[in-house]
Short mmCIF file of C-alpha atoms and ligand atoms in Angstrom, two decimals:
data_model
loop_
_atom_site.label_atom_id
_atom_site.label_comp_id
_atom_site.label_asym_id
_atom_site.label_seq_id
_atom_site.Cartn_x
_atom_site.Cartn_y
_atom_site.Cartn_z
CA MET A 1 111.80 69.72 116.44
CA PRO A 2 111.95 69.78 112.62
CA HIS A 3 108.88 70.89 110.74
CA HIS A 4 107.62 68.09 108.53
CA ASN A 5 105.78 67.76 105.22
CA LEU A 6 102.04 67.21 104.99
CA ILE A 7 101.29 64.19 102.83
CA ASP A 8 97.88 62.52 102.73
CA GLY A 9 96.87 64.16 106.01
CA GLU A 10 100.00 63.04 107.92
CA TRP A 11 103.06 65.03 108.97
CA VAL A 12 105.97 63.14 107.41
CA ALA A 13 109.74 63.54 107.99
CA GLY A 14 111.67 64.28 104.81
CA GLY A 15 115.02 63.06 103.52
CA GLU A 16 117.11 65.92 104.96
CA GLN A 17 116.75 68.53 107.68
CA VAL A 18 117.57 72.07 106.59
CA ALA A 19 118.13 75.11 108.81
CA ASN A 20 116.18 78.25 107.94
CA ILE A 21 118.53 81.22 108.47
CA ASN A 22 117.49 84.80 109.26
CA PRO A 23 119.06 87.11 106.62
CA SER A 24 119.09 90.00 109.14
CA ASP A 25 121.14 87.91 111.57
CA THR A 26 122.81 84.78 110.25
CA SER A 27 123.35 83.48 113.81
CA ASP A 28 119.56 83.23 114.23
CA VAL A 29 118.09 79.90 113.09
CA VAL A 30 114.37 80.40 112.44
CA GLY A 31 113.71 76.66 112.51
CA THR A 32 114.60 73.32 110.98
CA TYR A 33 112.59 72.05 108.04
CA SER A 34 112.33 68.59 106.58
CA PHE A 35 112.95 68.57 102.83
CA ALA A 36 110.95 65.94 100.96
CA THR A 37 112.38 63.40 98.54
CA ALA A 38 111.23 62.76 94.98
CA ALA A 39 109.46 59.58 96.17
CA GLN A 40 107.58 61.55 98.84
CA THR A 41 106.56 64.07 96.22
CA GLN A 42 105.12 61.19 94.20
CA ASP A 43 103.26 60.04 97.34
CA ALA A 44 101.76 63.51 97.69
CA ILE A 45 100.65 63.52 94.05
CA ALA A 46 99.07 60.07 94.52
CA ALA A 47 97.28 61.24 97.67
CA ALA A 48 95.91 64.28 95.83
CA ARG A 49 94.75 62.07 92.94
CA ALA A 50 92.96 59.74 95.32
CA ALA A 51 91.25 62.63 97.13
CA PHE A 52 90.11 64.40 93.95
CA PRO A 53 86.92 62.47 93.00
CA ALA A 54 85.19 63.19 96.32
CA TRP A 55 86.56 66.70 96.83
CA SER A 56 85.77 67.91 93.31
CA VAL A 57 82.04 67.27 93.78
CA GLY A 58 81.96 68.03 97.50
CA ASN A 59 79.58 70.38 99.30
CA ILE A 60 80.33 73.99 98.42
CA GLN A 61 79.10 75.34 101.74
CA THR A 62 81.68 73.16 103.52
CA ARG A 63 84.37 74.35 101.14
CA ALA A 64 83.47 78.02 101.58
CA GLU A 65 83.45 77.71 105.38
CA MET A 66 86.81 75.99 105.34
CA LEU A 67 88.43 78.76 103.28
CA ASP A 68 86.82 81.37 105.49
CA ARG A 69 88.21 79.67 108.63
CA ILE A 70 91.70 79.68 107.11
CA GLY A 71 91.39 83.40 106.31
CA THR A 72 90.10 84.16 109.80
CA GLU A 73 93.01 82.42 111.51
CA ILE A 74 95.61 84.09 109.27
CA LEU A 75 94.12 87.51 110.01
CA ALA A 76 93.88 86.82 113.75
CA ARG A 77 97.55 85.79 113.83
CA SER A 78 98.83 88.40 111.35
CA ARG A 79 101.34 89.94 113.74
CA GLU A 80 102.92 86.62 114.75
CA LEU A 81 102.92 85.25 111.17
CA GLY A 82 104.20 88.57 109.82
CA GLN A 83 107.06 88.41 112.30
CA LEU A 84 107.97 84.88 111.19
CA LEU A 85 107.83 86.03 107.57
CA SER A 86 110.07 89.05 108.18
CA ARG A 87 112.48 86.96 110.20
CA GLU A 88 112.99 84.38 107.47
CA GLU A 89 112.68 86.63 104.37
CA GLY A 90 114.01 89.97 105.60
CA LYS A 91 111.28 92.45 104.70
CA PRO A 92 110.50 95.00 107.46
CA LEU A 93 107.91 93.91 110.00
CA ALA A 94 105.19 96.27 108.76
CA GLU A 95 105.52 94.76 105.29
CA GLY A 96 105.57 91.22 106.71
CA ILE A 97 102.34 91.90 108.58
CA GLY A 98 100.82 93.62 105.54
CA GLU A 99 101.60 90.62 103.36
CA THR A 100 100.06 88.29 105.92
CA VAL A 101 96.87 90.36 106.05
CA ARG A 102 96.75 90.19 102.28
CA ALA A 103 97.00 86.37 102.45
CA GLY A 104 94.10 86.27 104.93
CA ASN A 105 92.00 88.51 102.70
CA ILE A 106 92.71 86.30 99.69
CA PHE A 107 91.28 83.26 101.50
CA LYS A 108 88.22 85.31 102.49
CA PHE A 109 87.75 86.46 98.88
CA PHE A 110 87.88 82.91 97.53
CA ALA A 111 85.56 81.67 100.28
CA GLY A 112 83.04 83.97 98.62
CA GLU A 113 84.01 82.87 95.13
CA VAL A 114 83.05 79.27 95.96
CA LEU A 115 79.42 80.38 96.13
CA ARG A 116 79.60 82.84 93.26
CA SER A 117 80.95 80.51 90.56
CA GLY A 118 78.17 79.68 88.15
CA GLY A 119 77.77 78.92 84.48
CA GLU A 120 75.95 80.21 81.43
CA SER A 121 72.87 79.02 79.67
CA VAL A 122 72.61 80.09 76.02
CA PRO A 123 70.20 79.29 73.22
CA SER A 124 71.32 76.82 70.57
CA VAL A 125 71.30 77.61 66.86
CA ARG A 126 69.40 74.33 66.52
CA PRO A 127 65.72 74.32 67.55
CA GLY A 128 64.76 72.43 70.66
CA ILE A 129 68.29 72.21 72.07
CA SER A 130 69.74 74.19 74.95
CA VAL A 131 73.40 74.84 75.65
CA GLU A 132 74.97 75.04 79.09
CA ILE A 133 78.50 76.20 79.73
CA THR A 134 79.93 75.22 83.10
CA ARG A 135 83.30 75.20 84.80
CA GLU A 136 84.71 72.05 86.40
CA PRO A 137 87.82 71.71 88.56
CA LEU A 138 91.04 71.16 86.65
CA GLY A 139 92.20 68.26 88.84
CA VAL A 140 95.46 67.88 90.77
CA VAL A 141 97.58 71.03 90.68
CA GLY A 142 101.25 71.47 91.54
CA LEU A 143 101.99 74.92 92.99
CA ILE A 144 105.63 76.11 92.95
CA THR A 145 106.42 79.42 94.65
CA PRO A 146 109.37 81.81 95.18
CA TRP A 147 110.76 83.21 98.44
CA ASN A 148 109.96 86.91 98.04
CA PHE A 149 106.26 86.76 99.00
CA PRO A 150 106.35 83.60 101.11
CA ILE A 151 102.73 83.73 102.31
CA ALA A 152 100.86 85.90 99.77
CA ILE A 153 101.89 83.98 96.64
CA PRO A 154 101.09 80.56 98.17
CA ALA A 155 97.75 82.04 99.28
CA TRP A 156 96.89 83.38 95.84
CA LYS A 157 97.49 79.94 94.35
CA ILE A 158 96.15 77.64 97.10
CA ALA A 159 92.93 79.56 97.83
CA PRO A 160 91.54 79.54 94.26
CA ALA A 161 92.81 75.99 93.69
CA LEU A 162 90.78 74.70 96.65
CA ALA A 163 87.85 77.05 96.04
CA TYR A 164 87.28 75.68 92.54
CA GLY A 165 87.53 72.05 93.72
CA ASN A 166 91.11 71.07 92.92
CA CYS A 167 93.54 69.04 95.01
CA VAL A 168 96.90 70.64 95.76
CA VAL A 169 100.54 69.67 96.04
CA PHE A 170 102.34 72.79 97.25
CA LYS A 171 106.11 73.25 96.97
CA PRO A 172 107.42 76.46 98.59
CA ALA A 173 110.86 78.05 98.04
CA GLU A 174 113.85 76.57 99.83
CA LEU A 175 114.69 79.89 101.55
CA THR A 176 111.28 80.48 103.15
CA PRO A 177 109.74 77.22 104.37
CA GLY A 178 108.62 78.80 107.67
CA SER A 179 105.68 80.82 106.34
CA ALA A 180 104.70 77.93 104.07
CA TRP A 181 104.69 75.47 106.95
CA ALA A 182 102.65 77.84 109.16
CA LEU A 183 100.11 78.24 106.37
CA ALA A 184 99.96 74.47 105.81
CA ASP A 185 99.41 73.95 109.54
CA ILE A 186 96.42 76.32 109.44
CA ILE A 187 95.01 74.60 106.36
CA ALA A 188 95.53 71.15 107.91
CA ARG A 189 93.45 72.18 110.94
CA SER A 190 90.69 73.78 108.87
CA GLY A 191 88.87 70.53 108.22
CA VAL A 192 90.38 69.80 104.82
CA PRO A 193 90.09 66.08 103.99
CA ALA A 194 93.33 64.05 103.85
CA GLY A 195 95.11 64.32 100.49
CA VAL A 196 93.24 67.43 99.30
CA PHE A 197 96.08 69.69 100.37
CA ASN A 198 99.69 68.49 100.58
CA LEU A 199 102.87 70.37 101.51
CA VAL A 200 106.19 69.14 100.12
CA MET A 201 109.06 71.40 101.09
CA GLY A 202 112.32 70.85 99.33
CA ARG A 203 114.73 71.49 96.53
CA GLY A 204 113.64 72.84 93.18
CA ASP A 205 115.51 70.24 91.18
CA VAL A 206 114.04 67.42 93.32
CA VAL A 207 110.52 68.32 94.45
CA GLY A 208 109.81 71.02 91.86
CA ALA A 209 111.14 68.96 88.97
CA THR A 210 109.13 65.91 90.10
CA LEU A 211 105.94 67.98 90.04
CA ALA A 212 106.73 69.56 86.67
CA ALA A 213 107.49 66.20 85.04
CA SER A 214 104.60 64.25 86.55
CA PRO A 215 102.01 62.82 84.13
CA ASP A 216 99.60 62.59 87.10
CA ILE A 217 99.32 66.35 87.51
CA ASP A 218 96.73 68.35 85.58
CA GLY A 219 98.12 71.84 86.13
CA ILE A 220 101.31 73.54 87.27
CA SER A 221 101.18 77.10 88.57
CA PHE A 222 104.70 78.46 88.90
CA THR A 223 106.04 81.80 90.13
CA GLY A 224 109.77 82.40 89.97
CA SER A 225 112.60 83.22 87.62
CA GLN A 226 112.34 83.10 83.87
CA GLY A 227 115.01 80.42 83.48
CA VAL A 228 113.33 77.97 85.84
CA GLY A 229 109.91 78.87 84.44
CA ARG A 230 110.95 77.89 80.94
CA ARG A 231 112.28 74.55 82.20
CA VAL A 232 109.09 73.86 84.17
CA ALA A 233 106.96 74.69 81.12
CA ALA A 234 108.99 72.43 78.82
CA GLN A 235 108.62 69.49 81.22
CA ALA A 236 104.93 70.09 81.80
CA VAL A 237 104.06 70.48 78.14
CA ALA A 238 105.64 67.11 77.37
CA ASN A 239 102.70 65.62 79.33
CA MET A 240 100.18 68.15 77.95
CA THR A 241 99.89 69.56 81.48
CA LYS A 242 98.27 73.00 81.70
CA VAL A 243 100.84 75.61 82.79
CA GLN A 244 100.68 79.06 84.30
CA LEU A 245 103.96 80.96 84.75
CA GLU A 246 104.58 84.29 86.51
CA MET A 247 108.20 85.33 86.15
CA GLY A 248 110.53 88.29 86.24
CA GLY A 249 110.33 91.90 85.22
CA LYS A 250 112.43 94.86 84.10
CA ASN A 251 109.72 97.33 84.89
CA PRO A 252 109.93 100.90 83.58
CA GLN A 253 108.91 103.97 85.53
CA VAL A 254 108.43 106.94 83.18
CA ILE A 255 108.69 110.46 84.65
CA LEU A 256 107.45 113.28 82.40
CA ASP A 257 108.30 116.98 82.65
CA ASP A 258 104.78 117.80 83.81
CA ALA A 259 104.88 115.32 86.73
CA ASP A 260 104.54 116.53 90.28
CA LEU A 261 108.15 116.12 91.47
CA GLU A 262 107.31 115.11 95.03
CA THR A 263 104.81 112.48 93.85
CA ALA A 264 107.25 111.17 91.25
CA VAL A 265 110.13 110.86 93.70
CA THR A 266 108.05 109.24 96.43
CA LEU A 267 106.51 106.63 94.17
CA SER A 268 109.89 105.93 92.54
CA LEU A 269 111.54 105.36 95.90
CA GLN A 270 108.79 102.95 96.88
CA SER A 271 108.73 101.17 93.50
CA ALA A 272 112.43 100.48 93.20
CA PHE A 273 113.75 100.01 96.71
CA PHE A 274 111.09 98.92 99.18
CA SER A 275 111.17 95.19 99.99
CA THR A 276 114.89 95.58 99.11
CA GLY A 277 113.89 95.73 95.43
CA GLN A 278 113.00 92.05 95.66
CA ARG A 279 109.64 92.32 93.97
CA CYS A 280 108.81 91.13 90.47
CA THR A 281 106.86 94.39 90.10
CA ALA A 282 109.73 96.62 91.27
CA ALA A 283 110.66 99.47 88.95
CA SER A 284 114.29 99.23 87.92
CA ARG A 285 114.45 101.57 84.92
CA PHE A 286 113.60 105.25 85.47
CA ILE A 287 112.96 106.87 82.10
CA VAL A 288 112.98 110.61 82.66
CA THR A 289 112.38 113.49 80.22
CA ASN A 290 114.92 116.31 79.92
CA GLY A 291 113.02 119.11 81.63
CA ILE A 292 112.65 117.35 84.99
CA HIS A 293 115.65 115.02 84.75
CA ASP A 294 118.23 116.85 86.87
CA ARG A 295 115.78 117.85 89.60
CA PHE A 296 114.48 114.26 89.74
CA VAL A 297 117.99 112.75 89.99
CA THR A 298 118.98 115.11 92.81
CA ALA A 299 115.77 114.64 94.78
CA LEU A 300 115.62 110.84 94.38
CA ALA A 301 119.32 110.43 95.23
CA GLN A 302 118.75 112.35 98.48
CA ARG A 303 115.81 110.16 99.43
CA VAL A 304 117.68 106.94 98.56
CA GLN A 305 120.67 108.04 100.61
CA ALA A 306 118.41 108.70 103.61
CA LEU A 307 116.77 105.24 103.61
CA ARG A 308 117.25 103.38 106.87
CA VAL A 309 118.67 99.92 106.14
CA GLY A 310 118.73 97.42 108.96
CA HIS A 311 117.40 94.37 110.78
CA ALA A 312 113.92 93.55 109.51
CA LEU A 313 112.48 93.38 113.02
CA THR A 314 113.94 96.67 114.25
CA GLY A 315 111.36 99.43 114.63
CA ASP A 316 112.68 102.14 112.32
CA THR A 317 113.99 99.94 109.50
CA GLU A 318 112.70 100.91 106.05
CA ILE A 319 114.81 98.48 104.00
CA GLY A 320 115.73 95.04 105.29
CA PRO A 321 118.61 92.82 104.21
CA VAL A 322 119.03 91.13 100.85
CA VAL A 323 117.71 87.59 101.11
CA ASP A 324 121.04 85.71 100.98
CA GLN A 325 124.71 85.89 100.02
CA ARG A 326 124.06 84.73 96.46
CA GLN A 327 121.59 87.53 95.79
CA LEU A 328 123.91 90.05 97.48
CA ASP A 329 126.79 88.98 95.18
CA LYS A 330 124.47 89.30 92.19
CA ASN A 331 123.45 92.84 93.20
CA PHE A 332 127.08 93.95 93.46
CA GLU A 333 127.89 92.28 90.16
CA TYR A 334 125.20 94.32 88.38
CA ALA A 335 126.23 97.51 90.17
CA GLY A 336 129.83 96.81 89.12
CA SER A 337 128.89 96.19 85.51
CA ALA A 338 126.86 99.43 85.38
CA ALA A 339 129.84 101.42 86.69
CA GLU A 340 132.17 99.74 84.18
CA GLU A 341 129.79 100.57 81.34
CA GLY A 342 129.90 104.27 82.30
CA ALA A 343 126.90 104.77 84.60
CA ARG A 344 127.28 107.34 87.39
CA LEU A 345 126.53 106.18 90.94
CA VAL A 346 124.48 108.91 92.64
CA ALA A 347 123.48 107.10 95.84
CA GLY A 348 124.33 104.05 97.92
CA GLY A 349 125.74 100.86 96.50
CA GLN A 350 127.99 99.80 99.36
CA ARG A 351 127.99 96.83 101.74
CA LEU A 352 126.70 97.84 105.17
CA GLU A 353 127.67 96.50 108.59
CA ARG A 354 125.05 96.41 111.32
CA ALA A 355 124.97 95.13 114.92
CA THR A 356 124.10 91.67 113.64
CA HIS A 357 125.72 89.88 110.71
CA GLY A 358 123.26 90.11 107.84
CA PHE A 359 123.19 90.72 104.10
CA PHE A 360 122.84 94.50 104.25
CA MET A 361 123.35 96.72 101.25
CA ALA A 362 122.75 100.44 100.70
CA PRO A 363 120.26 100.73 97.79
CA ALA A 364 122.10 101.81 94.65
CA LEU A 365 120.92 104.46 92.20
CA PHE A 366 122.74 105.07 88.91
CA ALA A 367 122.29 108.06 86.59
CA ASP A 368 123.53 108.43 82.98
CA THR A 369 122.62 104.85 82.12
CA THR A 370 121.85 103.77 78.56
CA PRO A 371 119.16 101.34 77.42
CA SER A 372 121.70 98.75 76.29
CA MET A 373 123.52 98.41 79.63
CA ARG A 374 123.13 95.03 81.34
CA LEU A 375 121.58 96.84 84.30
CA ASN A 376 118.76 98.01 82.04
CA ARG A 377 118.22 94.72 80.22
CA GLU A 378 118.36 91.94 82.82
CA GLU A 379 116.39 91.46 86.02
CA VAL A 380 118.60 92.11 89.08
CA PHE A 381 115.97 91.43 91.73
CA GLY A 382 117.68 93.71 94.23
CA PRO A 383 117.89 97.38 95.27
CA VAL A 384 119.76 98.56 92.17
CA ALA A 385 118.13 100.89 89.65
CA GLY A 386 119.20 103.07 86.73
CA ILE A 387 118.01 106.39 85.29
CA ILE A 388 117.81 106.97 81.52
CA ARG A 389 117.46 110.51 80.16
CA VAL A 390 115.08 110.96 77.20
CA ARG A 391 113.89 113.82 74.96
CA ASP A 392 110.12 113.41 75.15
CA TYR A 393 107.14 111.16 75.82
CA GLU A 394 107.46 109.30 72.52
CA GLU A 395 111.05 108.25 73.25
CA ALA A 396 110.07 107.35 76.84
CA LEU A 397 107.28 105.06 75.66
CA ALA A 398 109.52 103.39 73.09
CA LEU A 399 112.17 102.67 75.72
CA ALA A 400 109.59 101.54 78.27
CA ASN A 401 108.52 98.86 75.80
CA ASP A 402 112.07 98.01 74.71
CA THR A 403 112.45 95.00 76.99
CA PRO A 404 111.80 91.28 76.76
CA PHE A 405 109.68 91.58 79.92
CA GLY A 406 106.16 93.00 80.37
CA LEU A 407 104.91 92.80 83.94
CA THR A 408 104.23 96.36 85.14
CA ALA A 409 104.85 99.80 83.63
CA GLY A 410 104.42 103.12 85.44
CA ILE A 411 104.10 106.74 84.44
CA ALA A 412 104.18 109.91 86.54
CA THR A 413 102.42 112.76 84.75
CA THR A 414 99.69 115.35 85.24
CA SER A 415 98.67 115.10 81.59
CA LEU A 416 95.50 113.15 80.85
CA LYS A 417 96.63 112.84 77.23
CA TYR A 418 99.90 111.08 78.07
CA ALA A 419 98.40 109.04 80.92
CA SER A 420 95.69 107.70 78.60
CA HIS A 421 98.10 107.02 75.75
CA PHE A 422 100.51 105.20 78.06
CA ARG A 423 97.74 103.11 79.60
CA ARG A 424 96.79 101.93 76.13
CA HIS A 425 100.26 101.48 74.61
CA ALA A 426 102.50 100.22 77.44
CA GLN A 427 103.24 96.57 76.69
CA ALA A 428 102.67 95.30 80.21
CA GLY A 429 100.05 93.31 82.06
CA MET A 430 99.65 96.04 84.67
CA VAL A 431 99.91 99.79 84.13
CA MET A 432 100.32 102.29 86.96
CA VAL A 433 99.51 105.99 86.57
CA ASN A 434 100.92 108.13 89.41
CA VAL A 435 101.11 105.09 91.71
CA PRO A 436 104.11 102.83 92.35
CA THR A 437 104.74 99.94 89.93
CA ALA A 438 104.66 97.57 92.92
CA GLY A 439 101.72 97.19 95.27
CA VAL A 440 98.55 95.67 93.85
CA ASP A 441 95.06 94.80 95.03
CA TYR A 442 94.19 91.21 95.91
CA HIS A 443 90.82 90.96 94.16
CA VAL A 444 91.77 91.81 90.57
CA PRO A 445 93.87 90.01 87.93
CA PHE A 446 97.63 89.96 88.31
CA GLY A 447 100.11 89.07 85.59
CA GLY A 448 102.20 90.21 82.68
CA ARG A 449 102.99 89.89 79.01
CA LYS A 450 105.95 88.91 76.84
CA GLY A 451 108.70 87.14 78.83
CA SER A 452 107.13 87.89 82.20
CA SER A 453 104.13 85.60 82.10
CA TYR A 454 102.64 82.63 80.32
CA GLY A 455 99.12 81.30 80.53
CA ALA A 456 96.06 82.53 82.40
CA ARG A 457 96.07 85.42 84.88
CA GLU A 458 96.23 84.88 88.64
CA GLN A 459 93.99 86.38 91.35
CA GLY A 460 90.49 87.74 91.45
CA ARG A 461 87.75 85.88 89.65
CA HIS A 462 90.02 85.48 86.62
CA ALA A 463 91.90 82.85 88.63
CA ALA A 464 89.13 80.48 87.49
CA ASP A 465 90.61 80.51 83.99
CA PHE A 466 93.53 78.43 85.21
CA TYR A 467 91.96 76.39 88.00
CA THR A 468 88.91 75.24 86.06
CA THR A 469 88.20 73.65 82.73
CA ILE A 470 85.14 74.56 80.70
CA LYS A 471 82.45 72.09 79.69
CA THR A 472 79.85 72.84 77.02
CA ALA A 473 76.75 70.67 77.23
CA TYR A 474 74.05 70.38 74.50
CA ILE A 475 70.75 69.16 75.88
CA ALA A 476 67.67 68.11 73.95
CA PRO A 477 64.51 67.15 75.83
CA TYR A 478 63.81 63.43 75.61
P1 NAD B 514 113.42 80.54 91.27
O1 NAD B 514 113.02 80.43 89.86
O2 NAD B 514 114.85 80.29 91.61
O3 NAD B 514 112.58 79.54 92.16
C1 NAD B 514 111.16 79.55 92.16
C2 NAD B 514 110.67 78.19 92.62
O4 NAD B 514 111.03 77.21 91.64
C3 NAD B 514 111.29 77.73 93.94
O5 NAD B 514 110.32 77.06 94.70
C4 NAD B 514 112.36 76.76 93.47
O6 NAD B 514 112.69 75.78 94.42
C5 NAD B 514 111.67 76.13 92.27
N1 NAD B 514 112.58 75.47 91.32
C6 NAD B 514 113.91 75.68 91.16
N2 NAD B 514 114.40 74.84 90.21
C7 NAD B 514 113.36 74.10 89.77
C8 NAD B 514 113.21 73.07 88.79
N3 NAD B 514 114.26 72.64 88.09
N4 NAD B 514 112.00 72.55 88.58
C9 NAD B 514 110.92 73.00 89.27
N5 NAD B 514 110.99 73.96 90.23
C10 NAD B 514 112.20 74.50 90.47
O7 NAD B 514 112.96 81.99 91.76
P2 NAD B 514 113.21 82.67 93.18
O8 NAD B 514 114.65 83.05 93.28
O9 NAD B 514 112.61 81.86 94.28
O10 NAD B 514 112.31 83.99 93.04
C11 NAD B 514 112.72 85.13 92.37
C12 NAD B 514 112.10 85.22 91.00
O11 NAD B 514 110.69 85.12 91.09
C13 NAD B 514 112.36 86.54 90.30
O12 NAD B 514 112.70 86.31 88.96
C14 NAD B 514 111.02 87.26 90.39
O13 NAD B 514 110.79 88.23 89.39
C15 NAD B 514 110.07 86.13 90.30
N6 NAD B 514 108.77 86.50 90.83
C16 NAD B 514 107.74 86.69 89.94
C17 NAD B 514 106.49 87.06 90.41
C18 NAD B 514 105.34 87.26 89.47
O14 NAD B 514 104.21 87.10 89.90
N7 NAD B 514 105.58 87.60 88.21
C19 NAD B 514 106.27 87.22 91.78
C20 NAD B 514 107.34 87.02 92.65
C21 NAD B 514 108.58 86.65 92.15
#
């Protein structure tokens, strides 16, 4: 039975049926999913528009309870949903379950936010007048998500959108419709009125482009690659649609001479290679000062070499497969270009065969890389990272900031002076001191600077900046 789209409260068959393939075992079909047409996407937008007037002024207790119910069901089913996630995306089961728990917690957090969102009352500079500043829902929002966090990213867009009174048209990534459908099914049974939440699975250039170009949408929240993000923004801005973009990274991890070697190596391993390096927050440039450089390279190479790569659902797997053949080819292309440009491979980098046919690759670590190499300039989005040797902290900071991206930046040091300086001067939305560049809390703002992000922050109470619009009212007594 194909899984259908949710439009105006009905499950609707799409224009084509697409098989969802397990990247750990390409003979395993996770399910068949109905991809929506452009016309169906328009129907979903129209349904959301029609539902907005009632929903936007609806009872907040009802809304809070609904979000809480969604969170409760996700948490209760975290093992089953985590398994589905790992099967379709390829991250190890523990990470799949962890991501699902995070999604449940996000709904719980925003259930609370429904009741906490208030306004401000301030005195006017004119006598006898009062000023009230309130937030109102933005309207109909189009949410476009990538495949690498197939339940958490949809959750961190859908939960605040609904909490603040918006209606949603949600378009998940082509590669991971399973988690999106399961989430939509939970939302559909939570008591949400028809049209308030719509799921349109499908192709980026069909469903995504229809959302981005629609004059009937008030906001587009997009997470994905920089190239697509720019296109989405250009289309949206033509209609004066509010846009929020979260895109790629080329995140630096600085290691200073005074760092604790064990801590530095462990957090570097986690930052660069866990989730197969397929995290926007993954570290991919290790910037290491002279005094610790050689010891760091040797120790990290040993740990990388020892990583257990395998089927995402097998007990002892630490690193799952790459998501698909296209991404695998891209990883090898970057590894090849690094080698051609003179980088020295110190661990991994080869195609791996396992009992099942999947997209397995040994994580690749290069030493002797230079800042200008393609590997150090462009986002790979795979388990391929390079080490750059530097003289001192000042050179490390300069190189950390020498990138068009600005999502996360990490430093490993025992010096309060350098930690504080780095926290202040790293040009990134998120700074990590002695913790991995990837792995963030769900209740605080998430986002970057420069080419990584555009518009308001996501998550935590700052999510209101995108999903609401501010009204200033001047009131004089009659
Ligand atoms: P992608 O840009 O290929 O796709 C993202 C989404 O956009 C998908 O749903 C896709 O179908 C859709 N899309 C494609 N073409 C479109 C178009 N013309 N119009 C509208 N929508 C379109 O990205 P991906 O491969 O799914 O994900 C990987 C990227 O996501 C990486 O660059 C990664 O850094 C980024 N990412 C960023 C964050 C963050 O929060 N900063 C988080 C996760 C992933």
